[in-house]
CSV table of N, CA and C in Angstrom, one decimal:
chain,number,residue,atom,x,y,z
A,143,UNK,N,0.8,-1.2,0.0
A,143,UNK,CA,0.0,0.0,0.0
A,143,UNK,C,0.9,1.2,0.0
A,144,UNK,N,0.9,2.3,1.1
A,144,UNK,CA,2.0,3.1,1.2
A,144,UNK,C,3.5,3.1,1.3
A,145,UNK,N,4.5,3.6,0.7
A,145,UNK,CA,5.4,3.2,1.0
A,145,UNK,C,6.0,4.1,1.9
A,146,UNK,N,6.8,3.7,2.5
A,146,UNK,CA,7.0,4.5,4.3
A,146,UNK,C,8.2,5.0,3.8
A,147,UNK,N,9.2,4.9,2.4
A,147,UNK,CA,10.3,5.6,2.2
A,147,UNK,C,10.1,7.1,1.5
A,148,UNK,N,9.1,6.7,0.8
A,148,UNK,CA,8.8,8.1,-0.3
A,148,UNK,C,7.0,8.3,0.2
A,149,UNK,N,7.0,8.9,1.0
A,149,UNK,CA,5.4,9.2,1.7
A,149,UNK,C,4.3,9.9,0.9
A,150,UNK,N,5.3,10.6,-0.6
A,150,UNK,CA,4.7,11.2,-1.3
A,150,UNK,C,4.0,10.9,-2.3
A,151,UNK,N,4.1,9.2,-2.8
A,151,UNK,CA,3.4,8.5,-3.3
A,151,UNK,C,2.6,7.3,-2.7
A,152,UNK,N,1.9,6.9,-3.2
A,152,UNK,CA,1.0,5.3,-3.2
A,152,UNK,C,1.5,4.4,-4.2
A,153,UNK,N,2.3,3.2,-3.3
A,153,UNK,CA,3.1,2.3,-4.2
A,153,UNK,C,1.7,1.4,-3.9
A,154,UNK,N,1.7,0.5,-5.5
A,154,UNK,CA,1.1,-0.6,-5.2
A,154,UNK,C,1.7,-1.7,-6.3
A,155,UNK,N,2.3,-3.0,-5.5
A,155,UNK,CA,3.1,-3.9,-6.2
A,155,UNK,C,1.7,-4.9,-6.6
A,156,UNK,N,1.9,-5.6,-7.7
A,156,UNK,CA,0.8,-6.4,-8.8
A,156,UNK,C,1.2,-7.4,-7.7
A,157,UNK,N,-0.3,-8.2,-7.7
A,157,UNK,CA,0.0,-9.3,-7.5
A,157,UNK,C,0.2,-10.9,-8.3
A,158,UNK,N,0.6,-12.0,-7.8
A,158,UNK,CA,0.8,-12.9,-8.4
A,158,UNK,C,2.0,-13.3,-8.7
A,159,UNK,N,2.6,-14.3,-9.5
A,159,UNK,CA,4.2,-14.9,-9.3
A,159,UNK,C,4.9,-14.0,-10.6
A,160,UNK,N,4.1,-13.1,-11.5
A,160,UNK,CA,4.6,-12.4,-12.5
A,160,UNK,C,4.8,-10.7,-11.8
A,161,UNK,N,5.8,-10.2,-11.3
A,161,UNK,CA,5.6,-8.9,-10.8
A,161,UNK,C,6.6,-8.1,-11.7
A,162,UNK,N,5.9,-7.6,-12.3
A,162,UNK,CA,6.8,-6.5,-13.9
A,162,UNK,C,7.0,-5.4,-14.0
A,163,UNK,N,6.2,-4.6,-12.2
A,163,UNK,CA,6.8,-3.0,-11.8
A,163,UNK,C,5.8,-3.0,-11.0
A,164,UNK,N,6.5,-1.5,-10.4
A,164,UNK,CA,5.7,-1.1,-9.5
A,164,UNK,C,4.8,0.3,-10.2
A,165,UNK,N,3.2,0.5,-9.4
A,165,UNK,CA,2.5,1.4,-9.6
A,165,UNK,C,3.0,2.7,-8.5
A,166,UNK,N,2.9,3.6,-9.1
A,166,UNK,CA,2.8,4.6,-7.8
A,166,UNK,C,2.0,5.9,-8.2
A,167,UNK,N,1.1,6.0,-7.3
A,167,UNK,CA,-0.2,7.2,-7.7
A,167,UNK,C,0.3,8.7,-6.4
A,168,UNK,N,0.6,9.9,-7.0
A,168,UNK,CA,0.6,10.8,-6.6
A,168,UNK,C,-0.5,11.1,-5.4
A,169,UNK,N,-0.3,11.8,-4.3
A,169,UNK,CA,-1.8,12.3,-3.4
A,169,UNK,C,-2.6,13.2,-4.6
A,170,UNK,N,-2.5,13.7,-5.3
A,170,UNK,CA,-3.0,14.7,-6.0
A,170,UNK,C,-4.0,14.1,-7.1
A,171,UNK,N,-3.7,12.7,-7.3
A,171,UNK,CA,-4.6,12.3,-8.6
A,171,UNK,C,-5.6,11.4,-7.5
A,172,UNK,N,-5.1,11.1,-6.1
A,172,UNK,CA,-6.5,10.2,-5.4
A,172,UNK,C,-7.5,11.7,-4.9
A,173,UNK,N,-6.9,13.0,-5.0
A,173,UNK,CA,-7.9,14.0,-4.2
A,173,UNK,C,-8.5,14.6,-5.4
A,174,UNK,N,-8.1,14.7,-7.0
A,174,UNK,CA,-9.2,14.8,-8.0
A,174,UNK,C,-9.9,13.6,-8.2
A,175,UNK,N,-9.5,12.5,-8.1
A,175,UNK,CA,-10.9,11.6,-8.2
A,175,UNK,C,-11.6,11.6,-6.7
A,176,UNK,N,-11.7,11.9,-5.9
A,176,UNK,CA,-12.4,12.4,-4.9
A,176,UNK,C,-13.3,13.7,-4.6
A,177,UNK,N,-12.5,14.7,-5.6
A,177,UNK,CA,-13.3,15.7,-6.0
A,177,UNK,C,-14.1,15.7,-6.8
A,178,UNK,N,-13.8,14.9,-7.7
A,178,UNK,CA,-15.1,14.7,-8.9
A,178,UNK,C,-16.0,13.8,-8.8
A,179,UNK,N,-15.6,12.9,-7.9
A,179,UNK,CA,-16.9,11.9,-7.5
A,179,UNK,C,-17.9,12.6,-6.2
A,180,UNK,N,-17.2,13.6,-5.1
A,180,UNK,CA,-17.6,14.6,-4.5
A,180,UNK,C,-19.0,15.5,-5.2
A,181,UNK,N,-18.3,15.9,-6.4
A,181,UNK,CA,-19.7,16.8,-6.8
A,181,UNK,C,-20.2,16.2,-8.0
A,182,UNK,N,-20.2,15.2,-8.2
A,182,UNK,CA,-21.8,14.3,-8.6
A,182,UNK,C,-22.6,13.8,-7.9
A,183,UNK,N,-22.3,14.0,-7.0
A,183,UNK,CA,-23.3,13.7,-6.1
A,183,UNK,C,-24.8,15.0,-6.4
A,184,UNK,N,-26.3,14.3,-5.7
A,184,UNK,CA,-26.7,15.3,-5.9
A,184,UNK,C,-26.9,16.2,-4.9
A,185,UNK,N,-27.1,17.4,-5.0
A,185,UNK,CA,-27.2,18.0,-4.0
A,185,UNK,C,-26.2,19.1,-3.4
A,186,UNK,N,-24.8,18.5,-3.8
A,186,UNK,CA,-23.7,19.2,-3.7
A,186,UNK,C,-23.2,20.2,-4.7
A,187,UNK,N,-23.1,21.5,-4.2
A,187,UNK,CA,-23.4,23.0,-4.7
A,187,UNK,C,-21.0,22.8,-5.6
A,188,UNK,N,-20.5,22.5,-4.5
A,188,UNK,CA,-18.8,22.5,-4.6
A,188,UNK,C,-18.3,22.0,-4.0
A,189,UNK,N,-17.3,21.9,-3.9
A,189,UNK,CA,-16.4,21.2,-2.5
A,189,UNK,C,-15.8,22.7,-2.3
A,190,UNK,N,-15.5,22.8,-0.9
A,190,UNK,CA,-14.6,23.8,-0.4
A,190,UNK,C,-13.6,24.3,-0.3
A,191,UNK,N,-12.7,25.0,-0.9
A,191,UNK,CA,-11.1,25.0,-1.0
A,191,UNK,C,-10.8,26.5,-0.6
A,192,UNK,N,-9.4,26.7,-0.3
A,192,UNK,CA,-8.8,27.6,0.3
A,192,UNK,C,-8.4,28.9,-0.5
A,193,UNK,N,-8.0,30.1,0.1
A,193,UNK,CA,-8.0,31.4,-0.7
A,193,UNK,C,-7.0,30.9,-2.1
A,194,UNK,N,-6.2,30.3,-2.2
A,194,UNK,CA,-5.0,30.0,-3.3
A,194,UNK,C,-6.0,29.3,-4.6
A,195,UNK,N,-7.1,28.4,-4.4
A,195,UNK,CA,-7.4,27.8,-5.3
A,195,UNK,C,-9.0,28.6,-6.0
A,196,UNK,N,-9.2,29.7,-4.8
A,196,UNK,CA,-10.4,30.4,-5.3
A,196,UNK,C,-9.4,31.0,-6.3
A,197,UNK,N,-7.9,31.9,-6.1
A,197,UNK,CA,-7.6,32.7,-7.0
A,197,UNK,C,-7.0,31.9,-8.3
A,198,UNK,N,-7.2,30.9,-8.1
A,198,UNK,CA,-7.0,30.1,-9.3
A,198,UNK,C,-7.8,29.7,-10.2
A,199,UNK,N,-8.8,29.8,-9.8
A,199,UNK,CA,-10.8,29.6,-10.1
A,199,UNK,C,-10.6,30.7,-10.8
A,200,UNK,N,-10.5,31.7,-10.5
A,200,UNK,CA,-10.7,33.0,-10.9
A,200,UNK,C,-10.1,33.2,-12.4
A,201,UNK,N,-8.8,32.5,-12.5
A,201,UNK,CA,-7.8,32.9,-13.2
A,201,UNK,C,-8.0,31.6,-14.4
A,202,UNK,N,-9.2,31.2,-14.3
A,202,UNK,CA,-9.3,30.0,-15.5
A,202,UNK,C,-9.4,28.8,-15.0
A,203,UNK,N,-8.9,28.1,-13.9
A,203,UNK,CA,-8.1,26.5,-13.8
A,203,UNK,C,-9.0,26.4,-12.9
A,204,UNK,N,-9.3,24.8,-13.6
A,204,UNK,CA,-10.4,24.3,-12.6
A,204,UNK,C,-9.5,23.3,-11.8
A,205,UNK,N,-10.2,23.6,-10.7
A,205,UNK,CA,-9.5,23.1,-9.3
A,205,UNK,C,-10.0,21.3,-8.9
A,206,UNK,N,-9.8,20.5,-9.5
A,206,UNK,CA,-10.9,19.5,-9.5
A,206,UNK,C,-10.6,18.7,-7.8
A,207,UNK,N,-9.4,18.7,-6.9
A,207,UNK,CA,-8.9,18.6,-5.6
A,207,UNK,C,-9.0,18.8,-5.0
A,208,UNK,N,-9.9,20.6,-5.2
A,208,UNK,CA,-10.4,21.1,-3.7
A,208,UNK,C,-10.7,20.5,-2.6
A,209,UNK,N,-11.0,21.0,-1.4
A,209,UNK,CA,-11.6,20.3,-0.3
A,209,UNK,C,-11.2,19.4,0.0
A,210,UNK,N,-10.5,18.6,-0.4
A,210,UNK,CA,-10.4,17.1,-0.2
A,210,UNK,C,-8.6,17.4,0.5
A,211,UNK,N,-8.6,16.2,1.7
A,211,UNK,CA,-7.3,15.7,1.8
A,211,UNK,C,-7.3,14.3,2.1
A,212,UNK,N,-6.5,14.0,2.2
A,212,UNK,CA,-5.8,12.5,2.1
A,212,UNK,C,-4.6,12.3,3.0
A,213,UNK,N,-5.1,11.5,3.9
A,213,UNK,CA,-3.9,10.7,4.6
A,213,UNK,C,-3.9,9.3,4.7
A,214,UNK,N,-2.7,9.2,5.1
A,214,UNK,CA,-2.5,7.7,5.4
A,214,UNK,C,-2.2,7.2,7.2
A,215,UNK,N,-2.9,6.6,7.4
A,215,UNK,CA,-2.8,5.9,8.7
A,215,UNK,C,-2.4,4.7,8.3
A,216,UNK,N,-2.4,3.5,9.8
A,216,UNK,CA,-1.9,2.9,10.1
A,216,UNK,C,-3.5,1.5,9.7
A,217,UNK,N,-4.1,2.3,9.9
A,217,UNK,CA,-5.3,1.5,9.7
A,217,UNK,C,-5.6,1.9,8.2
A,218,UNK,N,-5.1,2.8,7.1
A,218,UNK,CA,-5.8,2.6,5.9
A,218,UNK,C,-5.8,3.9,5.4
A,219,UNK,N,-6.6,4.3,4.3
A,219,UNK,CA,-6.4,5.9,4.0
A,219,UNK,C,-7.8,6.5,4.6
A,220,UNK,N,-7.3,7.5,4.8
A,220,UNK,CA,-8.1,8.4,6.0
A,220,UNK,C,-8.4,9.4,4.8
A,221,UNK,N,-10.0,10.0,4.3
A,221,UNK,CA,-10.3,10.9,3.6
A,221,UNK,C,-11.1,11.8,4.2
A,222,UNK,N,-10.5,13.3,3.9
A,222,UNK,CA,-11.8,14.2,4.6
A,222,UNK,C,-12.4,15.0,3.2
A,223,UNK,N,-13.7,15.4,3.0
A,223,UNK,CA,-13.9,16.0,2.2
A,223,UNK,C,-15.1,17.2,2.7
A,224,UNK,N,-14.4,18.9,2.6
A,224,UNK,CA,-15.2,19.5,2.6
A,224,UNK,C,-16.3,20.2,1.5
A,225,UNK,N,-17.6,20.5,1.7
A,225,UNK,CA,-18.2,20.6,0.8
A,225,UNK,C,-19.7,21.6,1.2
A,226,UNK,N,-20.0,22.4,0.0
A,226,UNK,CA,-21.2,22.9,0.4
A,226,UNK,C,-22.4,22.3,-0.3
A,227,UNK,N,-23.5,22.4,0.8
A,227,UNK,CA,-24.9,21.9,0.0
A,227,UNK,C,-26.1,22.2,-0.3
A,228,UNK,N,-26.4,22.3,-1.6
A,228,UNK,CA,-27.4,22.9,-1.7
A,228,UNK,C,-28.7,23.0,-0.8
A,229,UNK,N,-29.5,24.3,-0.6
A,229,UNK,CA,-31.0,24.1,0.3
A,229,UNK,C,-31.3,23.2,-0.1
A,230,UNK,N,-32.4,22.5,1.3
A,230,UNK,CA,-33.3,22.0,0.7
A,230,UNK,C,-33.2,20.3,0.7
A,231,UNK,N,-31.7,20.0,0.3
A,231,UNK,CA,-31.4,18.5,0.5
A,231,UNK,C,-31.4,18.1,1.9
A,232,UNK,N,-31.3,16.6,2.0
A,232,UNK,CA,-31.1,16.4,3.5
A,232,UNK,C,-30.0,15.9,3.3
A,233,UNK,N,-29.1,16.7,4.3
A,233,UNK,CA,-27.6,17.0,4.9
A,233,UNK,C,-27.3,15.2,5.0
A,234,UNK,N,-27.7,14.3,6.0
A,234,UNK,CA,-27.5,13.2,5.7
A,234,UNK,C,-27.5,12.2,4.8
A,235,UNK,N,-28.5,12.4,4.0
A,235,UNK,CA,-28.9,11.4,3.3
A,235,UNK,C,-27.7,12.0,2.1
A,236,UNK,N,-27.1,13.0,1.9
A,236,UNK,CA,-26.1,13.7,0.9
A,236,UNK,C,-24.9,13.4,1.4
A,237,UNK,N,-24.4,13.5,2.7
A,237,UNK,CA,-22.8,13.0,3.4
A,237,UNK,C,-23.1,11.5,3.3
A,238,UNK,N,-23.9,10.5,2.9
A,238,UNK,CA,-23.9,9.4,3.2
A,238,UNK,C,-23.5,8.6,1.6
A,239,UNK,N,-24.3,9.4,0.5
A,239,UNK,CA,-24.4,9.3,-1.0
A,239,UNK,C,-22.5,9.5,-0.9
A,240,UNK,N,-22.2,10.7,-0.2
A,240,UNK,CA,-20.8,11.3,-0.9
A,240,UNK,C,-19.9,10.1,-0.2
A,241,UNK,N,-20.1,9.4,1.0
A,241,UNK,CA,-19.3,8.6,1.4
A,241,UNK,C,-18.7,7.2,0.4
A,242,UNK,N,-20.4,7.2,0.1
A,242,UNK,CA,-20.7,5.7,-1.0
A,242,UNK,C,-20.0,6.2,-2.4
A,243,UNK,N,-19.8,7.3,-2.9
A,243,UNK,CA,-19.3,7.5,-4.2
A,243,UNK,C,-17.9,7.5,-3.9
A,244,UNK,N,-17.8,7.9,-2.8
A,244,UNK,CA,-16.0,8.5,-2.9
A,244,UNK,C,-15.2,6.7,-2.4
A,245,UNK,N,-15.9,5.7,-2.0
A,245,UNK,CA,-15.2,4.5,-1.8
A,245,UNK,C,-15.6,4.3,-3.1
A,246,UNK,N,-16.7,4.3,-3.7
A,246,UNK,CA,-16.5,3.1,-5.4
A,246,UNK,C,-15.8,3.7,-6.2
A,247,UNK,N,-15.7,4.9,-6.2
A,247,UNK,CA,-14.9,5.7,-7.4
A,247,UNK,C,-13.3,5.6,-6.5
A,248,UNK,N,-12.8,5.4,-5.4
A,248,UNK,CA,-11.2,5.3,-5.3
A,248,UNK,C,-11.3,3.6,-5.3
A,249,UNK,N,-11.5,2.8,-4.8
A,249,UNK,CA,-11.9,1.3,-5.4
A,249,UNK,C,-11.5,1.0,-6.9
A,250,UNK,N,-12.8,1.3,-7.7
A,250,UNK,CA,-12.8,0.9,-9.2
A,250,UNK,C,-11.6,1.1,-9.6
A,251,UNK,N,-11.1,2.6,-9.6
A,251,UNK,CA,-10.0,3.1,-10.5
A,251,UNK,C,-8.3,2.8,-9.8
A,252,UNK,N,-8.4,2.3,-8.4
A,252,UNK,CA,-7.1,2.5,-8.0
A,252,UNK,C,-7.1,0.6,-7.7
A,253,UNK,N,-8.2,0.1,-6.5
A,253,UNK,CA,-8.2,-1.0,-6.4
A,253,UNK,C,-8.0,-0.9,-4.9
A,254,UNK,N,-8.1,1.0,-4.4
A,254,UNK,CA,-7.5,0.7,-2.6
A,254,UNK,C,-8.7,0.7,-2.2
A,255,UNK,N,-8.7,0.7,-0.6
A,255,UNK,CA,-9.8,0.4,-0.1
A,255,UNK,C,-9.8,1.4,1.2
A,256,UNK,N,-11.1,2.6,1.3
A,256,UNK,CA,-10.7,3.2,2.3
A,256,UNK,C,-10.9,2.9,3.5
A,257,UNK,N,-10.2,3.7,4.9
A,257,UNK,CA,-10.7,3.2,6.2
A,257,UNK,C,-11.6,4.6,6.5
A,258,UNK,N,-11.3,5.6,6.1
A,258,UNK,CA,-12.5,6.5,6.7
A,258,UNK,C,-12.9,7.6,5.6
A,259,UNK,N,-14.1,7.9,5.7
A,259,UNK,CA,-14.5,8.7,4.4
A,259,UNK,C,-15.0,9.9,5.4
A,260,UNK,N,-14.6,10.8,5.8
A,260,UNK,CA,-15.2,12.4,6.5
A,260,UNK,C,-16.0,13.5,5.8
A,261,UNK,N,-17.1,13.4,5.8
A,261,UNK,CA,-17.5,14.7,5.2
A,261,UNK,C,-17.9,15.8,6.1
A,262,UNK,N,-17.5,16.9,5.7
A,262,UNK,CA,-17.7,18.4,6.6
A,262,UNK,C,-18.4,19.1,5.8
A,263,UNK,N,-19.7,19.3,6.1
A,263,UNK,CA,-20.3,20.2,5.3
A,263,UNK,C,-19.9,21.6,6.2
A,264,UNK,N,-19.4,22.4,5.2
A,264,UNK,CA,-19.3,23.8,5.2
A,264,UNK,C,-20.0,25.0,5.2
A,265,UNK,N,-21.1,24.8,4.7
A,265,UNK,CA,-21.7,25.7,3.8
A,265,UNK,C,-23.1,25.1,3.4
A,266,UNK,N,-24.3,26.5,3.3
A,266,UNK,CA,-25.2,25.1,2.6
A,266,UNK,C,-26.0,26.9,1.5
A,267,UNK,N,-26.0,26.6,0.3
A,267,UNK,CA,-26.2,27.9,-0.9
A,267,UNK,C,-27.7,27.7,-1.4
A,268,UNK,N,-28.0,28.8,-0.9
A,268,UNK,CA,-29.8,28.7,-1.1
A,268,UNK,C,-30.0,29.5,-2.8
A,269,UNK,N,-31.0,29.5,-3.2
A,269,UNK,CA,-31.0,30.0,-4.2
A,269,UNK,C,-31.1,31.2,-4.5
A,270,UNK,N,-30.8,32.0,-5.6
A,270,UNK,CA,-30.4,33.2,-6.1
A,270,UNK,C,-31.8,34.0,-6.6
């Protein structure tokens, strides 16, 4: 799973008696697929991110990582993801949806398996 020499990546060795390299996934490509499976969900207005990526919002680039971080414990990867939600939805039944998307979509695509999915709702954007 992690490798305890380079903390900066996610090593993952193939399994079976044919091993022909190793995988290693940046933190940055498990917190865009966490951000993108984040706001498909319904209900969810954005994920939350900090003054650096609003000015980057601003400036063209879409931020698909926001809100989201990623750690690693000892028990597994630890995910928090903040986010605002639209009026109107129910707050749980939408942290519950975001929990269930954000394990199938890091699952399918990577093959890890998380130990905690956090959601922090921040914010909740009524309409205009």
């Amino acid at each position: 799973m992690a490798d305890k020499t380079n903390p900066s990546f996610v090593g993952m060795t193939p399994s079976g008696d044919a091993a022909i390299g190793r995988v290693q996934l940046a933190p940055e490509v498990l917190e865009v697929i966490i951000g993108i499976a984040t706001t498909e969900v319904g209900g969810v207005v954005a994920t939350q991110g900090n003054f650096a990526t609003g000015v980057a919002e601003k400036l063209g680039k879409v931020m698909y990582g926001k809100g989201v971080k990623t750690e690693w414990t000892d028990e597994g990867l630890k995910i928090d993801v903040y986010c605002i939600i639209e009026y109107g939805h129910s707050i749980p039944t939408v942290a519950a949806e975001i929990q269930q998307q954000v394990r199938q979509a890091i699952y399918h695509m990577t093959s890890l398996t998380t130990h905690e999915v956090n959601v922090h709702i921040s914010g909740i954007q009524f309409e205009d």
